[in-house]
mmCIF file of C-alpha atoms and ligand atoms in Angstrom:
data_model
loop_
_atom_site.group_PDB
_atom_site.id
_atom_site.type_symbol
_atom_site.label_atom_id
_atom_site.label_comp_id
_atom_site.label_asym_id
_atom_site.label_seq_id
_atom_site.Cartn_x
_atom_site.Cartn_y
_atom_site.Cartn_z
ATOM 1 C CA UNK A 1039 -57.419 26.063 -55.130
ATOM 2 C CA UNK A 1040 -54.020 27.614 -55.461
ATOM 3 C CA UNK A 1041 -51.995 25.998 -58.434
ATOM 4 C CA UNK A 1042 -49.166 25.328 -55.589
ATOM 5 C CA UNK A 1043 -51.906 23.124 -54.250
ATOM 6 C CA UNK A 1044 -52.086 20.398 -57.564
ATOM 7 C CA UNK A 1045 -48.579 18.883 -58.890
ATOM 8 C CA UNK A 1046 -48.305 17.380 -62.120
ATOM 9 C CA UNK A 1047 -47.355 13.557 -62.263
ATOM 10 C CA UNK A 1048 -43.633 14.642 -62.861
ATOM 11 C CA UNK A 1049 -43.843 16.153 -59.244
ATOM 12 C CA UNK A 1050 -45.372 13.526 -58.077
ATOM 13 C CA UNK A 1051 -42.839 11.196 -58.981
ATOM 14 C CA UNK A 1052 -39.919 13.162 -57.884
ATOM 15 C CA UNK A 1053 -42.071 13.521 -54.421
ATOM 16 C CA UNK A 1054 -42.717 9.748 -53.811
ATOM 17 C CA UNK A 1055 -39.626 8.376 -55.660
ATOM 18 C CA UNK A 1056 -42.329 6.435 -57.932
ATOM 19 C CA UNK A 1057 -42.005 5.579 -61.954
ATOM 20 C CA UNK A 1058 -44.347 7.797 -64.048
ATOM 21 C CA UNK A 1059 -46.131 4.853 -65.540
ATOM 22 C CA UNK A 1060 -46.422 3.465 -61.885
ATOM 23 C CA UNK A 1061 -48.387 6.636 -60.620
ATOM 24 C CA UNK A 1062 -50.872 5.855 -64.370
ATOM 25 C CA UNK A 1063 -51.198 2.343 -62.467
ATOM 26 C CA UNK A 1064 -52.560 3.207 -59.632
ATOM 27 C CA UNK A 1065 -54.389 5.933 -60.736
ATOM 28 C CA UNK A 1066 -55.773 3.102 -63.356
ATOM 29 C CA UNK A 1067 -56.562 0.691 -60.531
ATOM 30 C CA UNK A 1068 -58.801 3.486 -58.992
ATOM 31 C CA UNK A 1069 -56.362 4.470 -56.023
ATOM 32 C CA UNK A 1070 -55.519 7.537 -56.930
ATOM 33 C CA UNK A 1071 -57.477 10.376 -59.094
ATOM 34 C CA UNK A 1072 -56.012 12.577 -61.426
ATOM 35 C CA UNK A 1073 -57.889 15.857 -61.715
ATOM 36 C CA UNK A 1074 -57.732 17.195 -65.482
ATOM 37 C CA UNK A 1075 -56.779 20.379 -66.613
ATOM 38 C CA UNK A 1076 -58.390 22.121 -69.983
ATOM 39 C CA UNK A 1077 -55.895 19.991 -71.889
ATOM 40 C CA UNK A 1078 -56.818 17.090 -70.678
ATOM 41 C CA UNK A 1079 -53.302 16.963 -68.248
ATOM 42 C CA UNK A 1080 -53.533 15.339 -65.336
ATOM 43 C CA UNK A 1081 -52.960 17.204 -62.268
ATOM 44 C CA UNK A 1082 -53.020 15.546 -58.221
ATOM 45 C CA UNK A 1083 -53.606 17.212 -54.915
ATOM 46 C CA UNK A 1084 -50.554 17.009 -52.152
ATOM 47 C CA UNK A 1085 -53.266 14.694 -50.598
ATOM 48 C CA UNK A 1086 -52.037 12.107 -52.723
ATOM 49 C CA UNK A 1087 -48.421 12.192 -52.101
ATOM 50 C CA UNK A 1088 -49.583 10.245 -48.550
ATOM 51 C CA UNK A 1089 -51.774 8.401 -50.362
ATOM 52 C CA UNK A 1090 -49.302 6.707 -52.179
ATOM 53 C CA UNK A 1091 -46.906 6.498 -49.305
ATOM 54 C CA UNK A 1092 -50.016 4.658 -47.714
ATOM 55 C CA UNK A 1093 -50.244 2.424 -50.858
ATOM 56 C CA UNK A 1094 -46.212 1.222 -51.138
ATOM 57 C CA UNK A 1095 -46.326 0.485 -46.763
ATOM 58 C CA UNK A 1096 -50.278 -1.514 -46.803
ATOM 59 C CA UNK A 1097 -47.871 -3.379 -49.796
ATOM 60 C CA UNK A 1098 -45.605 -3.840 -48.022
ATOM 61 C CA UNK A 1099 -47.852 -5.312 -45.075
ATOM 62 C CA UNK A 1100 -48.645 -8.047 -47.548
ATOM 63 C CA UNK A 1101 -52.203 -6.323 -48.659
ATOM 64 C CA UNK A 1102 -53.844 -6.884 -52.142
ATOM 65 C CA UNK A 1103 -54.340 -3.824 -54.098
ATOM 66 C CA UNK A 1104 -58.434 -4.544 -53.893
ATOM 67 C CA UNK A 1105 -57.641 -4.360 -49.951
ATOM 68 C CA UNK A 1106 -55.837 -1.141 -50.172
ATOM 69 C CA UNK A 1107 -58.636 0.320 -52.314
ATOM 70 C CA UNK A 1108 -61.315 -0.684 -49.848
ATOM 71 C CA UNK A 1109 -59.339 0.544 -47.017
ATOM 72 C CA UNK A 1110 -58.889 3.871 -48.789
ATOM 73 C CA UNK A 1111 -62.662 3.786 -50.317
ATOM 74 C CA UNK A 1112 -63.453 6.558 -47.358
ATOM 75 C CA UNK A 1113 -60.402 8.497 -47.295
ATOM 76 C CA UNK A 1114 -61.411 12.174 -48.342
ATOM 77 C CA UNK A 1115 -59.850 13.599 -52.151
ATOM 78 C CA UNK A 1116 -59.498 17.145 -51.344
ATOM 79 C CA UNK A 1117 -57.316 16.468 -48.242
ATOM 80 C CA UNK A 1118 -54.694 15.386 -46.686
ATOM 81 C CA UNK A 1119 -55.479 12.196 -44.682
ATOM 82 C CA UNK A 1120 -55.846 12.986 -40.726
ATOM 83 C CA UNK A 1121 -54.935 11.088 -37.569
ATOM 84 C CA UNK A 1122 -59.073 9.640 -37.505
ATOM 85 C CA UNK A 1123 -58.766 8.338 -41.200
ATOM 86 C CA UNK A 1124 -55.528 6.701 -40.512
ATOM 87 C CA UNK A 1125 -56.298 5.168 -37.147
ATOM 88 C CA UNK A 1126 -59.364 3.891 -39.007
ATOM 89 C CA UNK A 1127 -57.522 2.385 -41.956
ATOM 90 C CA UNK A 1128 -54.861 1.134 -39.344
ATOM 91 C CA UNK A 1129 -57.494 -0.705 -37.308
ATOM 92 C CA UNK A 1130 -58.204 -2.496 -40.684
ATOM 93 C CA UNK A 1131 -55.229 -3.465 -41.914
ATOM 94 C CA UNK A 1132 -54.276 -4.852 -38.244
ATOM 95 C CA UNK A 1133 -57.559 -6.982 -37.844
ATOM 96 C CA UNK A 1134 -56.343 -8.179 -41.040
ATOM 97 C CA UNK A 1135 -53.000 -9.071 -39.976
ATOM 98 C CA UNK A 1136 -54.308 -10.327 -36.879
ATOM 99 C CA UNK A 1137 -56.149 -13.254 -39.049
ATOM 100 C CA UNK A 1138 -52.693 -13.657 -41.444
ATOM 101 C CA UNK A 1139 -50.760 -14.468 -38.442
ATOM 102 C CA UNK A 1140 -53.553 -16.207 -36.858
ATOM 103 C CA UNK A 1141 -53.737 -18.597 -40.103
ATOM 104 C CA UNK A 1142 -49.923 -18.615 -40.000
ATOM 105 C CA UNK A 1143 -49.832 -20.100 -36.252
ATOM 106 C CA UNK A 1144 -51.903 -22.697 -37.351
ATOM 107 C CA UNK A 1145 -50.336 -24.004 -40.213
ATOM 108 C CA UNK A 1146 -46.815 -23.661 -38.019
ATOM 109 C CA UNK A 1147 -48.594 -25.665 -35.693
ATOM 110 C CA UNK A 1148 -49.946 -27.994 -37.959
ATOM 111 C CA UNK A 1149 -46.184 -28.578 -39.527
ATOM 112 C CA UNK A 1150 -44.771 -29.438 -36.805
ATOM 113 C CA UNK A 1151 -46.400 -33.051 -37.444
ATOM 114 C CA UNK A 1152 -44.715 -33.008 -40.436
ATOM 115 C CA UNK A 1153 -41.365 -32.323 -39.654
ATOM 116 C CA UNK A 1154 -39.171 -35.344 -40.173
ATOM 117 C CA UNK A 1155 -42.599 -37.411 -42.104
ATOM 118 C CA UNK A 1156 -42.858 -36.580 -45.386
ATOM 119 C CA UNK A 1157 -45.650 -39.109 -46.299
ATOM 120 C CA UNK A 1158 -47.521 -36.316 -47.914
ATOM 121 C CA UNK A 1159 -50.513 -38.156 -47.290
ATOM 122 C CA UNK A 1160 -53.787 -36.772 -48.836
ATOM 123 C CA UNK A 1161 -56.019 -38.710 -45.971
ATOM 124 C CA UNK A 1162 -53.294 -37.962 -42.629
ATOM 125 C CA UNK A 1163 -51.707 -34.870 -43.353
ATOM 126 C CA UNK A 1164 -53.123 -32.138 -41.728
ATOM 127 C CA UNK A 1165 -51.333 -29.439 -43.605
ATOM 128 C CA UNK A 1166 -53.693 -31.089 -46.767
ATOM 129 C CA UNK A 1167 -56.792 -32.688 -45.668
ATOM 130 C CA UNK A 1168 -56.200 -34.664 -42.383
ATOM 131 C CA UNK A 1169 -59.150 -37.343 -41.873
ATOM 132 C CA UNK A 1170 -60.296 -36.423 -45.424
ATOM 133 C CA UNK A 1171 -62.871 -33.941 -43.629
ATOM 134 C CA UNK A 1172 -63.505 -32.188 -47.206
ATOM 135 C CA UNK A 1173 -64.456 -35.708 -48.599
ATOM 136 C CA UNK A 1174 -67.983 -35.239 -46.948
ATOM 137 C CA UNK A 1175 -69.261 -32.586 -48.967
ATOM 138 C CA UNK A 1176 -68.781 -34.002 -52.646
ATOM 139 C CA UNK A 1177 -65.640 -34.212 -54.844
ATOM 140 C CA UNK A 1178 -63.447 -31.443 -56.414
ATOM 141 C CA UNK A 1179 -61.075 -28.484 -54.759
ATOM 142 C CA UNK A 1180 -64.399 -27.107 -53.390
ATOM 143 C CA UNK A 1181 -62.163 -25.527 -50.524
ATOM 144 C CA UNK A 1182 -59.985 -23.948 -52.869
ATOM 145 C CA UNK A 1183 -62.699 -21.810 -54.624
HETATM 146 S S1 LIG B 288 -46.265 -34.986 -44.263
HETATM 147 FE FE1 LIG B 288 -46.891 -36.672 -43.065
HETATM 148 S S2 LIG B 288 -48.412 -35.825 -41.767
HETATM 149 FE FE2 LIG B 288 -47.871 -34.174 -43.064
#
């Protein structure tokens, strides 16, 4: 590996217009990996300039870090990302947007019952519990955990 190949986290940041200590972050939350020279520096590949380009837009896209991880979990270290590894990690992050605005429709929907009520009923309100269908299984915010 040629040392034009690895940039030091100054480089990094200058390339990706990202804080120092939020490079350590992600590196710390596993979605990045430092390489480490003899004294203990870290060092990256150019690889992960468009891996954290891919991390600030799936942010963006309203994804949790622990979803950007997983979608990255196959993406190769030693290089730079391809068309197949994106149009994989795409595919993910759109059947996951699919089911946001999916979940999003619905609740729309179910609003527009309670536009203008404002009873806030526990038992009625479908944005809550409508018909107390939750009731059935036992007590507490089973639905929430
Ligand atoms: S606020 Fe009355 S039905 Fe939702």
């Amino acid at each position: 590996m040629k040392s034009s190949d690895v940039l030091t986290i100054g480089d990094l940041a200058r390339r990706t217009g990202l804080s120092v200590p939020t490079i350590r972050f992600y590196e710390a939350k596993g979605l990045i990996e430092a390489l480490r020279t003899g004294g203990n520096q870290r060092r990256f590949l150019r690889a992960d300039i468009r891996r954290l380009s891919f991390i600030l837009i799936a942010q963006k896209l309203g994804l949790s870090l622990g979803e950007i991880g997983a979608a990255m979990a196959g993406l190769p270290q030693g290089r730079t990302p391809n068309a197949r590894d994106w149009a994989r990690i795409s595919g993910a992050i759109r059947t996951r947007i699919d089911a946001q605005i999916a979940r999003l429709e619905k609740v729309r929907e179910d609003l527009g019952g309670c536009i203008g009520c404002g009873c806030l009923s526990l038992k009625k309100c479908a944005l809550y519990n409508a018909g107390d269908k939750w009731g059935e299984g036992g007590v507490g915010p089973r639905v929430l955990r």
